[in-house]
Coordinates of C-alpha atoms and ligand atoms in Angstrom, one line a residue:
M1 CA 113.7 116.6 95.9
L2 CA 115.5 113.8 97.3
S3 CA 119.3 114.2 98.2
L4 CA 121.3 111.1 97.4
S5 CA 124.8 112.9 97.4
S6 CA 126.0 110.3 100.5
R7 CA 123.9 107.8 102.3
I8 CA 123.8 110.0 105.4
T9 CA 121.4 113.0 104.5
P10 CA 123.0 116.7 104.7
E11 CA 122.0 118.0 108.2
N12 CA 120.6 121.1 106.5
L13 CA 118.4 119.1 103.7
F14 CA 117.0 116.2 106.4
Y15 CA 113.4 116.8 106.0
I16 CA 111.3 118.4 109.1
R17 CA 107.8 117.3 110.0
N18 CA 106.2 119.2 112.8
H19 CA 102.3 119.5 113.9
F20 CA 103.0 122.5 116.3
P21 CA 105.3 125.7 116.8
Y22 CA 108.7 124.6 118.1
P23 CA 108.7 124.3 122.1
N24 CA 110.8 126.0 124.5
V25 CA 113.4 123.9 125.9
D26 CA 115.3 125.5 129.0
M27 CA 118.1 122.8 129.5
R28 CA 118.0 124.0 133.7
S29 CA 115.0 122.6 134.2
W30 CA 114.6 120.1 131.4
G31 CA 114.2 116.2 132.1
L32 CA 112.8 112.8 131.3
C33 CA 110.4 111.4 133.5
I34 CA 108.9 107.5 133.4
K35 CA 106.0 106.9 135.4
G36 CA 102.6 105.3 135.4
C37 CA 102.6 101.7 135.9
V38 CA 105.9 101.2 137.2
N39 CA 107.6 100.2 140.7
R40 CA 109.3 103.5 141.1
E41 CA 108.8 107.0 139.2
I42 CA 112.4 108.0 137.5
Y43 CA 113.5 111.3 136.6
F44 CA 116.4 111.6 134.4
R45 CA 118.4 114.6 134.0
Y46 CA 120.4 115.5 130.7
H47 CA 123.6 114.5 131.8
D48 CA 122.2 111.2 133.6
L49 CA 121.3 110.0 129.8
L50 CA 124.6 110.9 128.5
N51 CA 126.4 109.0 131.1
M52 CA 124.7 105.5 130.4
P53 CA 125.4 103.0 128.4
Q54 CA 125.4 104.4 124.6
V55 CA 124.1 102.3 121.3
T56 CA 124.7 103.8 117.7
L57 CA 122.3 102.9 115.3
P58 CA 121.6 104.3 111.4
V59 CA 118.0 104.6 110.7
T60 CA 116.0 106.0 107.5
L61 CA 113.2 107.9 109.1
E62 CA 110.4 108.2 106.5
C63 CA 106.9 110.3 107.3
A64 CA 103.9 108.0 106.6
G65 CA 102.9 111.0 104.2
D66 CA 105.8 110.8 101.8
K67 CA 104.8 110.4 98.5
R68 CA 101.1 111.7 99.4
A69 CA 100.8 114.0 96.4
L70 CA 100.9 110.9 93.9
F71 CA 97.6 109.4 95.3
H72 CA 94.9 109.7 92.8
P73 CA 92.5 110.9 94.0
K74 CA 94.1 113.4 96.1
A75 CA 94.1 112.9 99.6
R76 CA 94.2 115.3 102.2
G77 CA 97.4 116.4 104.2
E78 CA 100.6 117.8 103.7
Q79 CA 101.1 117.3 99.8
W80 CA 104.7 115.6 100.2
E81 CA 106.2 114.6 97.0
L82 CA 109.5 112.3 97.2
G83 CA 111.4 114.2 100.1
A84 CA 109.9 113.3 103.2
I85 CA 112.5 110.5 104.1
S86 CA 116.0 111.0 105.1
H87 CA 118.7 109.0 106.8
A88 CA 121.0 109.7 109.7
V89 CA 123.1 107.8 112.3
W90 CA 121.5 108.0 116.1
S91 CA 123.1 107.5 119.1
G92 CA 121.6 107.4 122.6
V93 CA 120.1 104.9 125.5
R94 CA 118.2 102.0 124.7
L95 CA 114.8 102.7 126.0
V96 CA 114.5 99.5 127.4
D97 CA 117.3 100.2 129.7
L98 CA 115.8 103.1 131.1
L99 CA 112.4 101.1 131.4
Y100 CA 113.8 98.3 133.1
L101 CA 115.3 100.5 136.0
A102 CA 111.7 102.0 136.6
G103 CA 110.6 98.4 137.0
I104 CA 107.3 97.7 134.7
Q105 CA 104.3 96.4 136.5
M106 CA 102.5 93.3 135.0
N107 CA 99.4 95.4 134.2
A108 CA 101.0 97.2 132.1
C109 CA 100.0 97.4 128.3
E110 CA 101.5 100.0 126.2
V111 CA 104.1 103.0 126.8
T112 CA 102.9 106.3 125.8
F113 CA 105.6 109.4 124.8
E114 CA 104.8 112.6 125.3
G115 CA 107.0 115.8 123.2
M116 CA 107.2 119.3 124.8
D117 CA 105.4 121.1 121.9
Q118 CA 102.1 121.5 122.1
G119 CA 98.9 123.5 120.5
V120 CA 95.4 123.3 118.9
R121 CA 94.3 121.3 115.9
T122 CA 91.5 122.0 113.3
D123 CA 89.6 119.1 113.8
M124 CA 88.8 119.4 117.9
P125 CA 88.7 122.1 120.8
G126 CA 91.2 121.8 123.0
V127 CA 95.2 122.1 123.3
F128 CA 97.0 119.0 122.7
S129 CA 101.0 117.9 123.0
Y130 CA 102.1 115.6 120.6
K131 CA 101.9 112.4 122.0
R132 CA 102.1 108.6 121.1
S133 CA 102.2 105.3 122.6
L134 CA 103.9 102.2 121.6
P135 CA 102.7 98.3 122.5
L136 CA 105.4 97.0 124.9
E137 CA 106.9 94.6 122.7
K138 CA 108.0 97.8 120.4
A139 CA 108.8 99.7 123.3
L140 CA 111.1 96.8 124.9
N141 CA 112.8 96.1 121.5
P142 CA 116.6 96.7 122.2
D143 CA 116.7 98.8 118.6
T144 CA 114.3 101.5 120.0
I145 CA 116.3 104.0 121.4
I146 CA 115.9 107.5 123.0
A147 CA 118.7 109.2 120.8
L148 CA 120.8 112.3 122.0
Y149 CA 123.1 112.7 119.2
M150 CA 122.8 112.5 115.4
N151 CA 125.2 111.8 112.9
G152 CA 127.7 112.3 116.2
K153 CA 127.0 115.9 117.4
P154 CA 124.0 116.6 120.1
L155 CA 120.7 116.4 118.1
P156 CA 119.8 119.6 116.4
Y157 CA 116.9 121.4 118.2
R158 CA 114.9 120.9 115.3
H159 CA 115.0 117.4 115.3
G160 CA 114.3 117.2 118.9
Y161 CA 116.9 118.1 120.8
P162 CA 117.8 117.3 123.9
A163 CA 116.1 113.7 123.3
R164 CA 113.8 111.8 120.8
L165 CA 112.4 108.5 120.7
I166 CA 113.7 106.6 117.3
V167 CA 111.7 103.9 116.4
P168 CA 113.3 101.8 113.5
G169 CA 111.4 100.4 110.9
W170 CA 108.4 102.4 111.7
Y171 CA 107.2 105.4 109.7
G172 CA 108.6 108.7 111.3
M173 CA 105.6 109.6 113.4
A174 CA 106.3 106.9 116.2
S175 CA 109.4 108.7 116.4
V176 CA 108.6 111.4 119.2
K177 CA 110.9 114.5 119.3
W178 CA 111.3 117.0 122.6
L179 CA 110.6 113.9 124.6
H180 CA 110.1 114.6 128.4
R181 CA 107.6 112.1 129.5
I182 CA 107.2 108.4 129.0
T183 CA 104.3 106.5 130.9
F184 CA 103.1 103.0 131.2
T185 CA 99.3 102.7 131.0
E186 CA 97.0 100.0 131.5
E187 CA 94.8 100.9 128.4
Q188 CA 95.4 101.8 124.9
F189 CA 96.2 105.6 124.4
Q190 CA 93.5 107.3 122.6
G191 CA 94.8 110.5 122.2
P192 CA 94.4 112.0 118.5
F193 CA 97.9 111.4 117.3
Q194 CA 96.9 107.8 117.6
V195 CA 93.6 107.2 116.9
V196 CA 92.4 109.9 114.8
D197 CA 95.5 110.5 112.4
Y198 CA 98.4 107.5 111.8
V199 CA 95.3 104.7 110.7
Y200 CA 94.7 103.6 107.6
D201 CA 90.6 104.8 107.0
R202 CA 89.7 103.6 103.9
N203 CA 86.3 105.3 103.6
P204 CA 85.6 109.4 104.5
L205 CA 82.1 108.3 105.5
T206 CA 83.0 105.9 108.5
P207 CA 86.3 107.1 110.0
S208 CA 88.4 105.7 112.6
S209 CA 89.6 102.1 111.2
S210 CA 91.4 100.3 113.5
E211 CA 94.4 99.6 111.5
P212 CA 97.0 101.8 112.8
V213 CA 100.1 103.1 110.7
T214 CA 103.2 101.1 111.9
T215 CA 105.8 99.7 109.5
I216 CA 107.5 101.2 106.9
R217 CA 106.2 99.7 103.7
L218 CA 108.3 98.1 101.0
N219 CA 109.1 101.3 98.3
S220 CA 111.5 102.5 95.7
T221 CA 112.1 105.6 94.5
I222 CA 113.8 107.4 91.5
A223 CA 115.8 110.6 92.7
R224 CA 117.6 111.2 89.2
P225 CA 116.7 111.9 86.6
S226 CA 113.4 113.8 87.9
D227 CA 110.0 113.7 86.2
Q228 CA 109.7 115.5 83.0
E229 CA 113.5 116.0 82.7
V230 CA 115.1 116.5 79.0
L231 CA 118.3 114.2 78.7
A232 CA 120.7 113.9 76.1
K233 CA 121.8 110.6 74.2
G234 CA 124.3 108.3 75.3
E235 CA 124.9 107.2 79.0
N236 CA 122.5 108.5 81.6
W237 CA 122.6 107.4 85.2
V238 CA 119.4 106.5 86.9
L239 CA 120.0 106.7 90.7
G240 CA 117.5 106.1 93.6
T241 CA 116.8 104.4 97.1
A242 CA 115.2 101.5 98.5
L243 CA 113.8 100.6 101.6
S244 CA 111.5 98.3 103.9
G245 CA 110.5 98.6 107.5
E246 CA 110.0 94.7 107.6
D247 CA 112.1 92.4 105.4
P248 CA 115.3 93.6 103.6
V249 CA 114.9 94.8 100.1
V250 CA 117.0 92.4 97.8
M251 CA 116.5 93.6 94.5
V252 CA 115.4 96.7 92.7
E253 CA 114.7 96.7 89.2
I254 CA 114.0 99.5 86.4
S255 CA 112.3 99.6 83.2
T256 CA 112.5 102.3 80.8
D257 CA 109.5 101.1 78.4
N258 CA 106.7 101.6 81.0
G259 CA 106.8 98.2 82.7
T260 CA 107.3 95.9 79.7
T261 CA 110.6 94.6 80.5
W262 CA 112.8 94.9 83.5
M263 CA 116.6 95.2 84.5
P264 CA 118.2 94.9 87.5
T265 CA 120.1 97.5 89.2
S266 CA 123.3 97.7 91.1
W267 CA 123.5 98.5 94.7
L268 CA 125.9 101.8 96.1
E269 CA 126.1 100.3 99.8
P270 CA 125.4 97.0 101.5
Q271 CA 122.2 95.8 103.2
E272 CA 121.9 97.0 106.7
P273 CA 118.8 97.0 108.8
Y274 CA 116.3 99.8 108.9
S275 CA 118.2 102.0 106.4
W276 CA 117.4 103.0 103.3
R277 CA 120.0 101.5 100.2
R278 CA 120.9 103.4 97.2
W279 CA 120.8 102.0 93.9
C280 CA 122.0 102.9 90.5
W281 CA 121.7 102.1 86.9
K282 CA 123.7 103.2 83.8
W283 CA 121.1 103.6 80.7
T284 CA 122.8 104.1 77.4
V285 CA 120.2 105.8 75.2
T286 CA 120.6 105.6 71.7
A287 CA 117.4 106.7 70.1
S288 CA 115.6 110.1 70.9
G289 CA 111.9 109.9 72.1
T290 CA 109.7 109.9 75.1
Y291 CA 110.2 107.5 77.5
D292 CA 108.3 106.1 80.6
I293 CA 110.6 104.9 83.3
K294 CA 109.7 103.0 86.3
V295 CA 111.2 101.5 89.5
R296 CA 110.0 98.4 91.5
A297 CA 111.4 96.6 94.7
T298 CA 111.5 93.1 95.6
D299 CA 112.2 91.9 99.4
A300 CA 113.5 88.6 101.0
A301 CA 109.8 87.5 101.6
G302 CA 109.2 87.9 97.9
N303 CA 106.7 90.9 98.3
I304 CA 107.1 92.8 95.3
Q305 CA 105.8 96.2 94.5
S306 CA 102.5 97.1 92.7
E307 CA 101.1 99.3 90.1
M308 CA 98.6 99.8 93.0
T309 CA 98.8 101.4 96.4
D310 CA 96.2 101.0 99.0
W311 CA 94.3 104.5 98.8
N312 CA 93.4 106.1 102.2
V313 CA 91.5 109.2 103.2
K314 CA 94.8 110.7 105.0
G315 CA 97.1 109.4 102.3
Y316 CA 99.5 107.4 104.5
G317 CA 101.9 104.8 103.4
Y318 CA 102.0 105.3 99.6
N319 CA 104.2 102.8 97.8
A320 CA 103.0 102.0 94.2
I321 CA 105.8 101.5 91.5
Q322 CA 107.0 105.0 90.7
H323 CA 106.4 105.9 87.2
I324 CA 108.3 109.1 85.7
R325 CA 108.4 110.3 82.1
V326 CA 111.3 111.8 80.4
Y327 CA 112.5 112.9 76.9
V328 CA 115.7 112.2 75.2
D329 CA 116.7 114.9 72.6
Ligands
LIG1 N1 107.3 116.1 119.0 C1 106.8 115.7 118.1 N2 107.6 114.9 117.7 C2 107.3 114.3 116.3 C3 106.4 114.9 115.7 C4 105.9 116.4 115.8 O1 105.3 117.2 115.5 N3 106.2 116.5 117.3 N4 106.1 114.8 114.0 C5 106.4 113.4 113.9 C6 106.5 113.0 112.4 S1 104.6 112.8 112.1 C7 107.5 112.7 111.9 S2 107.5 112.2 109.8 C8 109.1 113.0 112.3 C9 109.9 113.6 111.6 O2 110.8 113.9 111.9 P1 112.3 114.9 111.6 O3 111.3 116.1 111.8 O4 113.3 114.9 112.7 O5 112.3 114.6 110.1 O6 108.9 113.5 113.5 C10 107.8 112.8 114.2 N5 107.9 113.3 116.0
LIG2 MO1 105.5 112.2 109.1

């Protein structure tokens, strides 16, 4: 289910995705260190971060596996339907401000981010922590932040307290929770959450393509009515969201005849970078019957969602036109 009662997802309904059991967070010893190819290693205590200049940014988080259950043939992984996406307002320190304090050396090529959570994987031996990297350009983007607050309150434990990375416009796997270590490296990071997971593999027999999962693809979703719902004749509101990590979404259209004719929907809020936008459409139904409803979004560059999505082994980035069937009594 997708909660759209407000633009900001209520905290108890915000989706959660963890690869490992929750880590122990002891604030007496917690700190964030920056090391690797830097002029000086720096260690920040929680109050050091709280005392630095803060920025606030609304950002929608979407799991790369959102809508995975809709893939045909089925793709391996958590069978998310429509709910692995939520919206919050994040506040904290710009990552670039911290990185400049450490002084970046010329040989640095990437930045890796390590969470405090760790555990085993089913596909390889060893104990791993949740660790991901970003190219320098994205790490230095002023909108990439270390969030300390979510919706004006200290980050909830489940969402990464005391500090998490927020990488706007990228799928959720990049936004490392329970962050405690940042390392500049000369080489590209090869950890399993970077090169085994979160790559678009098209062929199960020849895994490990080099195309990493990064930006959120153009997508739109019908939150209400739900698939197979029975509606009464008369006025029915159709409600949903649209989002893209690249060019902003400029139009969402609805079809009630399986995609033959399309009608524009109305926005419930203005366009804001990195944020989903809710849309609605008043549907006046006069005849009972079965209706095939579809939704599609168009972005500012003229891209439009299609009937097909790019099938991949681990089921990332599903963004085909959504189709639901409803019955009108
Ligand atoms: N440390 C850590 N960070 C993590 C993860 C994790 O398992 N461990 N999961 C990632 C994934 S895949 C997603 S989709 C988002 C989910 O964030 P949320 O649980 O706050 O919604 O966190 C990301 N950051
Ligand atoms: Mo995810």
